[in-house]
Coordinates of C-alpha atoms in Angstrom, one line a residue:
T102 CA -41.9 -2.3 11.8
A103 CA -42.8 -4.8 8.8
L104 CA -39.5 -6.9 7.2
N105 CA -38.5 -5.1 4.3
P106 CA -37.5 -8.5 2.4
W107 CA -34.0 -6.7 0.6
D108 CA -33.1 -5.9 4.9
V109 CA -33.8 -10.1 5.3
M110 CA -31.9 -11.1 2.3
L111 CA -29.2 -9.1 3.9
C112 CA -29.1 -10.6 6.8
V113 CA -29.3 -14.2 5.4
S114 CA -26.2 -13.2 2.9
G115 CA -24.3 -11.9 6.2
T116 CA -24.6 -15.1 8.2
A117 CA -23.7 -16.9 5.1
I118 CA -20.3 -14.6 4.6
A119 CA -19.9 -15.0 8.5
C120 CA -20.2 -18.7 8.1
E121 CA -18.1 -19.1 5.9
N122 CA -15.3 -16.7 7.0
A123 CA -15.3 -17.9 10.3
L124 CA -14.0 -21.7 9.2
V125 CA -11.5 -19.5 7.7
V126 CA -10.2 -17.8 10.4
A127 CA -10.8 -21.4 12.6
I128 CA -8.4 -23.3 10.2
I129 CA -6.0 -20.5 10.0
C130 CA -5.0 -20.2 14.0
Y131 CA -5.9 -23.4 14.4
S132 CA -3.0 -25.1 12.0
P133 CA 0.4 -23.9 12.7
T134 CA 1.9 -24.7 9.4
L135 CA -0.8 -22.0 7.7
R136 CA 2.0 -19.2 8.7
T137 CA 3.4 -18.1 5.6
P138 CA 3.0 -14.7 4.6
M139 CA 0.2 -16.4 1.7
F140 CA -1.9 -17.6 4.4
V141 CA -1.4 -14.4 6.6
L142 CA -2.8 -12.4 3.6
V143 CA -5.5 -14.6 3.1
G144 CA -5.9 -14.6 7.0
S145 CA -7.0 -10.8 7.0
L146 CA -9.0 -11.3 4.0
A147 CA -11.3 -13.3 5.9
T148 CA -11.1 -11.5 9.0
A149 CA -12.2 -8.7 7.3
D150 CA -15.5 -10.5 5.3
L151 CA -16.2 -12.4 8.4
L152 CA -16.7 -8.9 10.2
A153 CA -18.5 -6.8 7.3
G154 CA -21.5 -10.1 7.8
L155 CA -21.2 -9.6 11.6
G156 CA -22.1 -6.2 10.3
L157 CA -24.8 -6.9 7.8
I158 CA -25.9 -8.7 10.7
L159 CA -25.9 -6.3 13.7
N160 CA -27.7 -4.4 10.9
F161 CA -30.8 -6.2 10.9
V162 CA -31.0 -6.6 14.0
F163 CA -30.5 -2.8 15.7
Q164 CA -32.4 -1.5 12.4
Y165 CA -36.0 -3.5 13.8
V166 CA -34.8 -4.0 17.3
I167 CA -32.9 -1.0 18.4
R168 CA -34.0 2.2 16.3
S169 CA -31.4 4.5 17.3
E170 CA -29.8 7.4 14.7
T171 CA -26.5 7.3 17.3
V172 CA -26.7 2.9 16.5
S173 CA -27.4 2.9 13.1
L174 CA -24.5 5.4 12.9
L175 CA -21.9 2.5 14.5
T176 CA -22.7 0.4 12.3
V177 CA -22.6 2.1 9.2
G178 CA -19.1 3.1 10.1
F179 CA -18.6 -1.1 10.9
L180 CA -19.5 -2.3 7.3
V181 CA -17.8 1.0 5.4
A182 CA -14.4 -0.5 7.8
S183 CA -15.0 -4.2 7.3
F184 CA -16.1 -3.8 3.2
A185 CA -12.9 -1.5 2.8
A186 CA -10.4 -3.7 4.8
S187 CA -12.0 -6.7 2.1
V188 CA -10.9 -4.8 -0.8
S189 CA -7.7 -3.9 0.4
S190 CA -6.9 -7.2 1.2
L191 CA -7.9 -8.0 -2.2
L192 CA -5.7 -5.6 -3.1
A193 CA -2.9 -6.6 -0.6
I194 CA -3.0 -10.5 -2.0
T195 CA -3.2 -9.3 -5.5
V196 CA 0.3 -7.6 -4.8
D197 CA 1.8 -10.5 -3.2
R198 CA 0.9 -12.8 -6.4
Y199 CA 2.5 -10.4 -8.1
L200 CA 5.8 -10.4 -6.2
S201 CA 6.0 -13.4 -5.6
L202 CA 6.2 -14.3 -10.1
Y203 CA 8.0 -10.6 -10.7
N204 CA 11.1 -11.4 -8.0
A205 CA 10.9 -15.3 -7.6
L206 CA 13.8 -15.6 -6.0
T207 CA 14.1 -13.1 -3.1
Y208 CA 10.4 -13.8 -2.2
Y209 CA 11.4 -15.9 0.4
S210 CA 13.1 -13.7 2.6
E211 CA 12.4 -11.9 5.6
R212 CA 11.5 -8.4 3.0
T213 CA 9.0 -9.8 2.0
V214 CA 7.5 -10.9 5.5
V215 CA 8.8 -7.0 7.1
C216 CA 6.3 -5.8 3.2
I217 CA 3.3 -7.7 3.7
H218 CA 2.6 -7.3 7.6
T219 CA 3.2 -3.6 6.6
M220 CA 0.9 -3.3 3.7
L221 CA -1.9 -5.1 5.7
A222 CA -1.0 -2.4 8.8
G223 CA -1.7 -0.2 6.5
A224 CA -5.1 -2.0 4.5
W225 CA -6.6 -1.6 8.1
G226 CA -5.7 1.7 9.5
V227 CA -6.4 3.2 5.4
S228 CA -9.9 0.8 6.9
L229 CA -10.5 1.9 10.4
C230 CA -10.3 6.2 9.3
L231 CA -12.5 5.3 6.9
G232 CA -15.4 3.9 9.1
L233 CA -14.5 6.4 11.4
L234 CA -15.7 9.1 9.5
P235 CA -19.0 8.9 9.4
V236 CA -18.8 8.5 13.1
L237 CA -16.3 11.3 14.1
G238 CA -19.4 13.5 11.7
W239 CA -19.4 13.1 7.9
N240 CA -23.3 12.4 7.8
C241 CA -25.7 13.4 7.1
L242 CA -28.0 13.4 10.6
H243 CA -29.2 16.1 10.5
D244 CA -28.5 17.6 6.7
R245 CA -30.6 16.0 4.4
A246 CA -30.4 17.4 1.4
A247 CA -26.4 16.2 2.0
C248 CA -27.6 12.4 2.2
S249 CA -26.3 9.9 -0.3
V250 CA -27.9 6.7 -1.6
V251 CA -26.7 5.0 0.8
R252 CA -28.0 6.8 4.4
P253 CA -26.7 8.7 6.6
L254 CA -23.3 8.8 3.9
T255 CA -23.1 11.6 2.4
K256 CA -22.8 12.2 -1.7
S257 CA -19.1 13.3 -1.0
N258 CA -18.8 10.3 1.8
V259 CA -19.6 7.4 -0.9
T260 CA -18.7 9.3 -3.8
L261 CA -14.8 9.1 -2.1
L262 CA -15.9 5.0 -1.2
S263 CA -16.2 4.8 -5.1
A264 CA -13.3 6.7 -5.7
S265 CA -11.6 4.3 -3.5
F266 CA -12.3 0.8 -5.3
F267 CA -12.3 2.3 -8.9
L268 CA -8.4 3.5 -7.6
I269 CA -7.5 0.0 -6.3
F270 CA -9.5 -1.8 -9.3
L271 CA -7.0 -0.3 -12.0
I272 CA -4.3 -1.6 -9.6
M273 CA -5.5 -5.0 -9.4
L274 CA -6.6 -4.9 -13.0
H275 CA -2.7 -3.7 -13.8
L276 CA -0.8 -6.5 -12.0
Y277 CA -3.1 -9.5 -13.3
I278 CA -2.4 -8.5 -16.5
E279 CA 1.1 -8.1 -15.8
I280 CA 0.8 -11.5 -14.3
C281 CA -0.5 -12.9 -17.3
K282 CA 2.7 -11.8 -18.8
I283 CA 5.0 -13.4 -16.9
V284 CA 2.3 -16.6 -17.0
C285 CA 2.2 -17.2 -20.8
R286 CA 6.6 -15.7 -21.0
H287 CA 7.5 -18.0 -18.1
A288 CA 5.6 -20.8 -20.5
H289 CA 7.1 -19.8 -23.7
Q290 CA 10.5 -19.9 -22.1
I291 CA 9.6 -24.0 -21.1
A292 CA 8.7 -24.1 -24.2
L293 CA 12.6 -22.7 -25.8
Q294 CA 14.9 -25.3 -23.7
Q295 CA 12.6 -27.9 -24.6
H296 CA 11.9 -26.9 -28.1
F297 CA 8.3 -26.9 -28.2
L298 CA 5.2 -25.7 -26.5
T299 CA 3.4 -29.7 -25.3
A300 CA -0.3 -29.4 -24.4
S301 CA -0.2 -29.8 -20.6
H302 CA 1.9 -26.4 -20.9
Y303 CA -0.4 -24.9 -22.9
V304 CA -3.6 -26.1 -20.8
A305 CA -1.5 -24.8 -17.7
T306 CA -1.3 -21.9 -19.3
K307 CA -4.8 -21.2 -20.3
K308 CA -6.3 -22.6 -16.9
G309 CA -3.8 -19.6 -14.8
V310 CA -5.1 -16.9 -17.0
S311 CA -8.5 -18.2 -17.0
T312 CA -8.3 -18.1 -13.3
L313 CA -6.9 -14.8 -13.0
A314 CA -9.7 -13.2 -15.0
I315 CA -12.2 -15.5 -13.3
I316 CA -11.3 -13.9 -9.9
L317 CA -10.6 -10.0 -11.3
G318 CA -14.6 -10.8 -13.1
T319 CA -16.3 -12.2 -10.1
F320 CA -14.2 -8.9 -8.2
G321 CA -15.5 -6.3 -11.0
A322 CA -19.2 -8.1 -11.7
S323 CA -19.8 -8.0 -7.1
W324 CA -18.5 -4.6 -6.6
L325 CA -19.0 -2.2 -9.7
P326 CA -22.9 -1.6 -10.0
F327 CA -23.1 -0.5 -6.7
A328 CA -19.9 1.7 -7.0
I329 CA -21.2 3.3 -10.4
Y330 CA -24.5 3.8 -8.4
C331 CA -23.1 5.4 -5.6
V332 CA -21.7 8.1 -8.1
V333 CA -24.3 9.0 -10.2
G334 CA -27.5 7.7 -8.2
D335 CA -30.3 10.2 -6.4
P336 CA -31.2 9.9 -2.4
E337 CA -34.8 10.4 -4.2
Y338 CA -34.5 7.0 -6.5
P339 CA -36.4 4.4 -5.2
S340 CA -34.6 2.6 -2.5
V341 CA -35.1 -1.2 -3.8
Y342 CA -32.0 0.5 -6.3
T343 CA -29.7 0.8 -3.5
Y344 CA -30.8 -2.3 -2.3
A345 CA -30.2 -4.8 -6.1
T346 CA -26.7 -3.0 -6.0
L347 CA -25.6 -3.8 -2.4
L348 CA -26.9 -7.0 -2.0
P349 CA -24.3 -8.0 -5.1
A350 CA -21.4 -6.4 -3.6
T351 CA -22.1 -8.4 -0.4
Y352 CA -21.5 -11.8 -2.8
N353 CA -18.4 -11.2 -3.5
S354 CA -17.6 -11.4 0.7
M355 CA -19.0 -14.9 0.8
I356 CA -17.0 -16.2 -2.9
N357 CA -14.0 -14.7 -1.1
P358 CA -13.4 -18.2 0.5
I359 CA -14.6 -20.4 -1.9
I360 CA -11.7 -18.6 -4.3
Y361 CA -9.0 -17.5 -2.2
A362 CA -9.1 -20.5 1.1
Y363 CA -11.3 -23.4 0.2
R364 CA -9.9 -24.6 -3.2
N365 CA -6.3 -24.7 -1.2
Q366 CA -4.9 -28.3 -0.6
E367 CA -3.5 -26.5 2.7
I368 CA -6.5 -25.4 3.8
Q369 CA -8.4 -28.9 2.9
R370 CA -6.2 -31.1 5.1
S371 CA -6.7 -28.8 8.1
M372 CA -10.3 -28.9 7.6
W373 CA -10.2 -32.7 7.8
V374 CA -8.1 -32.8 11.0
L375 CA -9.7 -29.7 12.7
F376 CA -13.5 -32.0 12.3
C377 CA -12.5 -35.5 11.8
G378 CA -8.7 -36.5 12.4
C379 CA -8.3 -37.6 9.9
F380 CA -5.0 -37.1 8.8
Q381 CA -2.2 -37.1 11.7
A382 CA -0.2 -34.2 12.4
K383 CA 3.4 -35.4 11.6
V384 CA 1.2 -34.6 7.4
S385 CA 3.5 -33.5 5.5
F386 CA 2.9 -29.4 4.3
R387 CA 4.4 -28.1 0.7
S388 CA 4.7 -24.4 1.4
R389 CA 3.2 -22.6 -1.9
S390 CA 2.8 -19.4 -3.0
P391 CA 0.7 -17.0 -3.7
S392 CA 1.1 -17.4 -7.8
D393 CA -0.6 -21.6 -6.7
V394 CA -3.8 -20.3 -4.9

């Protein structure tokens, strides 16, 4: 079968995603200091994106090497579970950021650790169930009329996935608005204590709000076109429309390590330790809250 350039681009995207996130997972597993709830969440996100990248590679290999409907179904289920876990981990990170500011005094408690682990268990459990749905029979292999723009998923299946995404996006939007309110309130309180708002406070507040806008904007720009097309698209439309909306969605998993991992000082130092030993083991690591990332 002749190679489809879109499939090649998805495979290249999957390779880049897998390499980036494999490095993050290795750093977090290698460094005993990176065991705080914040890094557990970042590790969950990197693991989900790593699996998504591997899924894109496997999908390409099985599509052109081992052509089987059963294998294709398993690969699609694997991709659905991986990307669902990635989006769910982003939601968990957003909730953690909100809690770190809203309950700053009690954030570093055992209760927070239990809450984080519970959120991750629920996120991965729901993602696994969503991935198993097409494998367990919710597919259109024997009913082409029920197919969606993403074969072999049914229209009702992709509608459920899109509705779940819209719900998560709205929750994240609400939480980030609340975070911005808390950040601005803190800046105002500091200004009242010092009797004036210094330029540094203004710049820091503006930078924090801008960072949150970039994070949410990147997430929405990556996934919204594909989620909307899954609802309004028709399987009779040219497949190029599906590829053109799906490819940007994979870029979110490529950008996540840059936003949530490589910008963090602790991970940067651990990276130097892992690759060139520029820092000794006795280097002190300052535990930071999720709001600093």
